[in-house]
CSV table of C-alpha atoms and ligand atoms in Angstrom, one decimal:
chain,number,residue,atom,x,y,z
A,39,UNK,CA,-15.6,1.9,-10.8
A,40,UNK,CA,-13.7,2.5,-7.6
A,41,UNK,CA,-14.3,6.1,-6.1
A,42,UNK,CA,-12.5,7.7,-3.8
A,43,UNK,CA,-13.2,11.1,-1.2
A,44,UNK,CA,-10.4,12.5,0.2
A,45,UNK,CA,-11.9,14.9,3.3
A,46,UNK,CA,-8.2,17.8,3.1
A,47,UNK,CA,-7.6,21.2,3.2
A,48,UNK,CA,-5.4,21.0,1.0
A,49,UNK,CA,-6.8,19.4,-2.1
A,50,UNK,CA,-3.8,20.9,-4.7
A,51,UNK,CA,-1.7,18.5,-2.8
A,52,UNK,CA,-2.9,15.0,-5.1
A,53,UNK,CA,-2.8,16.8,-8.5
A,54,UNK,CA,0.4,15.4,-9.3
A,55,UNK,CA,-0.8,12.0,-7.9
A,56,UNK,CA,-3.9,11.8,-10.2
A,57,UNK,CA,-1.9,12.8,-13.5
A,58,UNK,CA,1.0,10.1,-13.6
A,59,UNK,CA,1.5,7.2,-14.1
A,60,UNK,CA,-1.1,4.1,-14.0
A,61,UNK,CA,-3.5,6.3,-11.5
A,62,UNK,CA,-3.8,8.9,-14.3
A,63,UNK,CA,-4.4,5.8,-17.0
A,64,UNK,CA,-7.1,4.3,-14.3
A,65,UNK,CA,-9.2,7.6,-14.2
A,66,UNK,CA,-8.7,7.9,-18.1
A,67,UNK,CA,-10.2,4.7,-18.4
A,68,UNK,CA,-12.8,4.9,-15.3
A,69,UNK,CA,-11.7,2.6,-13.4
A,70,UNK,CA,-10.9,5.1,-10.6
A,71,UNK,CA,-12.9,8.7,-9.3
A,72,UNK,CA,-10.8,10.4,-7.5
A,73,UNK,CA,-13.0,13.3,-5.7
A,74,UNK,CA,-10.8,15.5,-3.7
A,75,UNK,CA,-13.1,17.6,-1.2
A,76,UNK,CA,-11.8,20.7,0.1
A,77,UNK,CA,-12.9,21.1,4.0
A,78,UNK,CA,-13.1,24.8,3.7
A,79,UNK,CA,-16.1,24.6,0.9
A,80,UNK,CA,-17.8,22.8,3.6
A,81,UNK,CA,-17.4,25.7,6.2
A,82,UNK,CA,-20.1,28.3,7.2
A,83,UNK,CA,-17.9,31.0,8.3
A,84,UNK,CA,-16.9,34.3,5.5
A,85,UNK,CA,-13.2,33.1,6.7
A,86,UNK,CA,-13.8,29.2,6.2
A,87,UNK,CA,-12.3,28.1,9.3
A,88,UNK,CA,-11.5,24.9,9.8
A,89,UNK,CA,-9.7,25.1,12.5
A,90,UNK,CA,-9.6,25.7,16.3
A,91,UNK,CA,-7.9,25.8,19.7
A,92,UNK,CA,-7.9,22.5,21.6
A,93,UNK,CA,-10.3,22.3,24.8
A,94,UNK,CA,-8.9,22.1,28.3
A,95,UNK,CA,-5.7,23.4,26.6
A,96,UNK,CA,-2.2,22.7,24.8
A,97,UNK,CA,0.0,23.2,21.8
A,98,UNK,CA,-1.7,23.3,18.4
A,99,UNK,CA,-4.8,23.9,16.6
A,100,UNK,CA,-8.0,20.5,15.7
A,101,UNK,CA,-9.6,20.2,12.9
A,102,UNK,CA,-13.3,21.0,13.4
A,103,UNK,CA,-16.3,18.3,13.1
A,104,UNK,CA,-18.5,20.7,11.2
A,105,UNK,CA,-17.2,21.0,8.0
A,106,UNK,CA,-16.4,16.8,8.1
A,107,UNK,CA,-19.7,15.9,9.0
A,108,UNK,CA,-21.3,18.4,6.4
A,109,UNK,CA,-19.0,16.6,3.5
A,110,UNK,CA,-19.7,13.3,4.8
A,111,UNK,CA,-23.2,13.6,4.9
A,112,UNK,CA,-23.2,15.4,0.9
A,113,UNK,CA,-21.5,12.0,0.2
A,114,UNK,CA,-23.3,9.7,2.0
A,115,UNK,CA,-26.5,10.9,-0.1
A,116,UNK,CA,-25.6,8.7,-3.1
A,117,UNK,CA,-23.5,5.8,-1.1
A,118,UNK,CA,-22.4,5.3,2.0
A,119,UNK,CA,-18.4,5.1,1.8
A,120,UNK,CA,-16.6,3.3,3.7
A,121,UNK,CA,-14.6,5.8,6.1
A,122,UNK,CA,-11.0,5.7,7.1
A,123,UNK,CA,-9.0,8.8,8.8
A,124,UNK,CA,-5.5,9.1,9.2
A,125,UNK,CA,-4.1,8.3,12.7
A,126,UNK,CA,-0.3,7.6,13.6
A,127,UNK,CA,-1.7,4.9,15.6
A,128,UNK,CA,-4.0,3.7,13.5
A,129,UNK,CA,-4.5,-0.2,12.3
A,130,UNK,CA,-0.6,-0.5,10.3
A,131,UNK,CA,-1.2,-0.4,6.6
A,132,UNK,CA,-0.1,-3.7,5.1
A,133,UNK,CA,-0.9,-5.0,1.8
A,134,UNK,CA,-3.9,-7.8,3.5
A,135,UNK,CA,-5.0,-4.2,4.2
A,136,UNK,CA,-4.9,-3.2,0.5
A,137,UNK,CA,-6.7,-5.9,-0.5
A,138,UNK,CA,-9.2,-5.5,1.9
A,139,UNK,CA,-9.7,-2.0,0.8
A,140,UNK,CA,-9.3,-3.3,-3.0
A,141,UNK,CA,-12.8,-5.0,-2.3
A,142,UNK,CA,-14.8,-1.5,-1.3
A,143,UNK,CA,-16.7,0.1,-3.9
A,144,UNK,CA,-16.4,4.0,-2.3
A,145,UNK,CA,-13.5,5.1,-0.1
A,146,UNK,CA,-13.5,8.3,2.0
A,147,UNK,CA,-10.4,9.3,3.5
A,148,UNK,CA,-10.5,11.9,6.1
A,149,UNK,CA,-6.9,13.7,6.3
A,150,UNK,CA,-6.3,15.3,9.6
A,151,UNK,CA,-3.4,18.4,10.1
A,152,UNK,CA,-2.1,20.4,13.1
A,153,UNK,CA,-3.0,18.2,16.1
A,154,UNK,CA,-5.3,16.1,14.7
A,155,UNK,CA,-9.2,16.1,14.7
A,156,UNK,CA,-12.0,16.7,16.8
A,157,UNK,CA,-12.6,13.1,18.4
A,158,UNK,CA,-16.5,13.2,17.6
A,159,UNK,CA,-15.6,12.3,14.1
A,160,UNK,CA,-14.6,8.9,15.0
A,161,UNK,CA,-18.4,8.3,15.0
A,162,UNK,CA,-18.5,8.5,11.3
A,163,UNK,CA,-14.8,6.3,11.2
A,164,UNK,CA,-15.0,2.7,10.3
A,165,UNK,CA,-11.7,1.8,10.7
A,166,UNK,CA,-8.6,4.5,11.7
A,167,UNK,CA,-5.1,3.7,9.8
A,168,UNK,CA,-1.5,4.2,9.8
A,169,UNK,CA,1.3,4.2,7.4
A,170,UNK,CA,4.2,3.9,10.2
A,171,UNK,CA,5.2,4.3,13.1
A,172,UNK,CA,6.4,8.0,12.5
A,173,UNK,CA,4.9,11.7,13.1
A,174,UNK,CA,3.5,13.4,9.5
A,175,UNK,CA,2.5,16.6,9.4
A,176,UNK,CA,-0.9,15.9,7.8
A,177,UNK,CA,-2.6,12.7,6.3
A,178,UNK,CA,-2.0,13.2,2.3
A,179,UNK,CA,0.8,11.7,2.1
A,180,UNK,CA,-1.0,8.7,3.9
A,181,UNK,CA,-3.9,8.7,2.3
A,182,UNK,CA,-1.8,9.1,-0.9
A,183,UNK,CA,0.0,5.9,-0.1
A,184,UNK,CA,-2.9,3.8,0.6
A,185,UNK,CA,-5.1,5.1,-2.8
A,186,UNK,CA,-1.7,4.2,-4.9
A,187,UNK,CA,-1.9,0.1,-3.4
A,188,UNK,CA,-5.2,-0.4,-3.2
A,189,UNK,CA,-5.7,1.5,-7.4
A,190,UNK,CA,-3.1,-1.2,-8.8
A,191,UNK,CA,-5.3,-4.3,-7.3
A,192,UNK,CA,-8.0,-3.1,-9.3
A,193,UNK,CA,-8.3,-5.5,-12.5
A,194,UNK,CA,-7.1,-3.8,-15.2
A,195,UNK,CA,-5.3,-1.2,-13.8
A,196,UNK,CA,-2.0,-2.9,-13.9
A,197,UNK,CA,-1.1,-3.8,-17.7
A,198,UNK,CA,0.2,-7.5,-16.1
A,199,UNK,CA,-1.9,-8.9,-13.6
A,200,UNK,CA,1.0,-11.3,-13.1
A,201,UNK,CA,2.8,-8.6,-11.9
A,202,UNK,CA,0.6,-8.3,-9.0
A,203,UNK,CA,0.7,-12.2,-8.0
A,204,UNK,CA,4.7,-12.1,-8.1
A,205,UNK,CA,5.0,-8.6,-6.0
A,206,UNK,CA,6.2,-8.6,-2.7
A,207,UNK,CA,3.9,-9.9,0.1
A,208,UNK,CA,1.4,-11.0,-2.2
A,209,UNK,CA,2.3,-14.9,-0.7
A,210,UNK,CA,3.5,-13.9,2.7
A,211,UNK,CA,7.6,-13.6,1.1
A,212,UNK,CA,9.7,-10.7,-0.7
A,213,UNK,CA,10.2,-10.7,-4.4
A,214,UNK,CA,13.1,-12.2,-6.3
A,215,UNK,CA,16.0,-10.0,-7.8
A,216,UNK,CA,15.1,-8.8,-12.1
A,217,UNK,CA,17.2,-8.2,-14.3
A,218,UNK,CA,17.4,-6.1,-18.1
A,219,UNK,CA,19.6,-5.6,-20.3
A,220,UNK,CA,22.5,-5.2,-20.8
A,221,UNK,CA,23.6,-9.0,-19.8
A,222,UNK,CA,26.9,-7.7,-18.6
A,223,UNK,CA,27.3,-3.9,-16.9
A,224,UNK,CA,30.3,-3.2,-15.3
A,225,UNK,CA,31.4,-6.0,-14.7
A,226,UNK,CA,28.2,-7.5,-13.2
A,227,UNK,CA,27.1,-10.4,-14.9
A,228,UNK,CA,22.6,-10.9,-15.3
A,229,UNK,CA,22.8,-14.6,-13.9
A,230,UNK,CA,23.4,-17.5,-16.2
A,231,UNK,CA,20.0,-19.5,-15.5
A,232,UNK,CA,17.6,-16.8,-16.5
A,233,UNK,CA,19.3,-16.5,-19.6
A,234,UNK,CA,18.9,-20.7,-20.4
A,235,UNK,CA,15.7,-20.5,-21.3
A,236,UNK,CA,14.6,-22.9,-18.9
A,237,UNK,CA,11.6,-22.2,-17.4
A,238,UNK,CA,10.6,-24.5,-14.9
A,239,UNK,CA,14.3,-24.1,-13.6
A,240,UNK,CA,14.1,-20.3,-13.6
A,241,UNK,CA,10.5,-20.8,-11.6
A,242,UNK,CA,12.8,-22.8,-8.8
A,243,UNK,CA,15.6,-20.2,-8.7
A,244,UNK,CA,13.3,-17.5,-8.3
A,245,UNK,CA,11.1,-19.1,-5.2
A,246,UNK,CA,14.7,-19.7,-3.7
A,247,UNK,CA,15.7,-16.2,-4.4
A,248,UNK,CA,12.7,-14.9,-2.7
A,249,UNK,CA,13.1,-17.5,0.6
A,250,UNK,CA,16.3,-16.6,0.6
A,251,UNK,CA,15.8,-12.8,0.4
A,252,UNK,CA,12.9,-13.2,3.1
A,253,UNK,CA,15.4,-15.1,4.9
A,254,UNK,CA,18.2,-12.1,5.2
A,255,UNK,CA,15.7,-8.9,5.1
A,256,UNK,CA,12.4,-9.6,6.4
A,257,UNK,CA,13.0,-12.9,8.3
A,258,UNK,CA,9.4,-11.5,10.6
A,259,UNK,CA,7.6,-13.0,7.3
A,260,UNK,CA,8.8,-16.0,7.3
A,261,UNK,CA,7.1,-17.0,10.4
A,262,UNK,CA,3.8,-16.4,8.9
A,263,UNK,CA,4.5,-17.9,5.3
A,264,UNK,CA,3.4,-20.4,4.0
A,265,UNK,CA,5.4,-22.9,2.8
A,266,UNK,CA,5.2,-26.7,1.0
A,267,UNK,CA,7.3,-29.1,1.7
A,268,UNK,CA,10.1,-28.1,-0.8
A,269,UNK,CA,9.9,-24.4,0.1
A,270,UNK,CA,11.3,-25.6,3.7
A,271,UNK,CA,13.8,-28.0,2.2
A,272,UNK,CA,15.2,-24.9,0.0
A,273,UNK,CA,15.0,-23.0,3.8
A,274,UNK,CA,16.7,-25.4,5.8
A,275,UNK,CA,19.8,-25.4,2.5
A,276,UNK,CA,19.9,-21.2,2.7
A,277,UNK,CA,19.8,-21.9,6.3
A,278,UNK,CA,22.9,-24.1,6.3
A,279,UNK,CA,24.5,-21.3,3.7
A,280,UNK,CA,24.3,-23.9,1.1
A,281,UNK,CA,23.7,-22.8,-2.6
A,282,UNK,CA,21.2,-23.2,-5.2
A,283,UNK,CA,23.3,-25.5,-7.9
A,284,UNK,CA,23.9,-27.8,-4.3
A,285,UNK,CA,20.0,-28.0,-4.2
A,286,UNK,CA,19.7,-28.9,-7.4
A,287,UNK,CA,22.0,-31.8,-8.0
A,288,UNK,CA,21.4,-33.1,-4.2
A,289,UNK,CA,17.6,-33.2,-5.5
A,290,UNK,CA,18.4,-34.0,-8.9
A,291,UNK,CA,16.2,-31.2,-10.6
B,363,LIG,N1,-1.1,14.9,17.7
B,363,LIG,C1,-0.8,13.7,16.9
B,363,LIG,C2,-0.2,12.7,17.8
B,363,LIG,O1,-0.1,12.9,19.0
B,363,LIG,O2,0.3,11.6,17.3
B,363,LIG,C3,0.0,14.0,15.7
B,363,LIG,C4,-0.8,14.8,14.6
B,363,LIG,S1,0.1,14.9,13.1
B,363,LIG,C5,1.1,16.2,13.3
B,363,LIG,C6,-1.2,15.5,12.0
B,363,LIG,C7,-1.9,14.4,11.2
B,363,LIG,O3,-1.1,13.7,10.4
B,363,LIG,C8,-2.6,13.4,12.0
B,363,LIG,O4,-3.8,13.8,12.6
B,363,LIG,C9,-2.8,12.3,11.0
B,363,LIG,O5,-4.0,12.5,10.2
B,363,LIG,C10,-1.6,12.4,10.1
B,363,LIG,N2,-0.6,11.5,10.4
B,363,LIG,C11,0.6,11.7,11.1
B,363,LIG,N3,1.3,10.6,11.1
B,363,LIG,C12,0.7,9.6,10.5
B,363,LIG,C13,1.0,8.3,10.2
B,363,LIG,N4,2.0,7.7,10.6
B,363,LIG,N5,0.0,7.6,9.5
B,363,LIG,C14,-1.1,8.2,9.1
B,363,LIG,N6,-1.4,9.4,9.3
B,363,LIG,C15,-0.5,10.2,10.0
């Protein structure tokens, strides 16, 4: 079972989170703990404070060490997690990242608000992580976003594993276009080769489709993909605007 402590103040925040969807199925079927610790039950004060004015000055309110270090250590008890806070400059979130997270048995997440936190918590702080380069106004919806990939790594969470070895960035590339029924809407026809039946065919159109669409939309991948022979052959065609039926009878497929 993977657990997970999420340090917040406000804990109401991944209700919704942990009863939808595959997360809600995960903790049904214990894959997942999901213990969401409210800062403020870890303050000494009758008004729970966990907040204060920033030394030597400026706009904005910290979050205080005490009541972080007091949860920390409850945790720490049973198992040491391993500890990541919420930082705009942080180490980027990526899905390597997810992985790498997907391998951890305990996760605590410390979620900072107003300005930030007291910098003496970074000496609990293995690692400190980002989701963008953009401003939130608190770490939940971070820490949110990094619980929901690193949950559907975690064998059996996901009804289709396969699903995960096809998703985007899972080999360096974007996915490849799906489609459902109805074979025509609108107009728009579902394309004739994934309606042939012809699997190792539909295999080949689908790697082109993702080359092709790592080609146009993320072409910053490509350079650290990893691709066989054929995979650059197909590159240097989409390159040269050439199409996939041209790669098919110039290869005789
Ligand atoms: N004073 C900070 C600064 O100079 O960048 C901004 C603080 S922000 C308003 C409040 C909190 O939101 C941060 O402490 C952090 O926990 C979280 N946060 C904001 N942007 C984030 C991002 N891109 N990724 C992860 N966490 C973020």
């Amino acid at each position: 079972m993977k657990k997970f402590h999420i340090l917040t103040i406000f804990p109401e925040f991944f209700e919704g989170f942990a009863n939808t969807g595959i997360v809600s199925k995960a903790i049904k079927k214990g894959l997942v703990y999901l213990n969401t610790v409210n800062l403020r039950d870890y303050t000494a004060d009758k008004h729970r404070t966990v907040d204060d004015v920033v030394y030597g000055g400026g706009p904005g309110m910290l979050l205080k060490p005490e009541p972080i270090f007091a949860a920390y250590e409850e945790i720490s008890k049973e198992k040491k997690p391993y500890v990541l806070i919420t930082e705009p400059w942080g180490r980027k979130f990526d899905q390597k990242f997810a992985w790498e997270l997907s391998e951890k048995d305990e996760i605590m997440i410390i979620c900072g608000r107003y300005e930030g936190v007291d910098e003496r918590v970074k000496a609990i702080v293995d690692q400190e992580v980002s989701i963008g380069d953009f401003v939130l106004s608190g770490g939940e919806p971070a820490a949110l976003v990094i619980m929901d990939a690193v949950i559907r790594l975690i064998p059996g969470v996901v009804g289709d594993e396969d699903s995960l070895r096809v998703d985007s960035f899972s080999d360096g590339l974007v996915g490849y276009p799906n489609y459902t029924r109805p074979p025509v809407f609108k107009g728009m026809e579902v394309p004739q080769i994934l309606r042939s039946g012809n699997h190792k065919l539909i295999e080949l159109w689908r790697r082109w489709k993702q080359i092709e669409n790592t080609y146009k939309k993320r072409p910053d991948l490509l350079k650290k993909a990893e691709l066989s022979e054929k995979e650059i052959k197909i590159l240097h065609y989409i390159k040269k605007g050439k199409e996939f039926e041209d790669f098919i009878s110039d290869n005789k497929v």
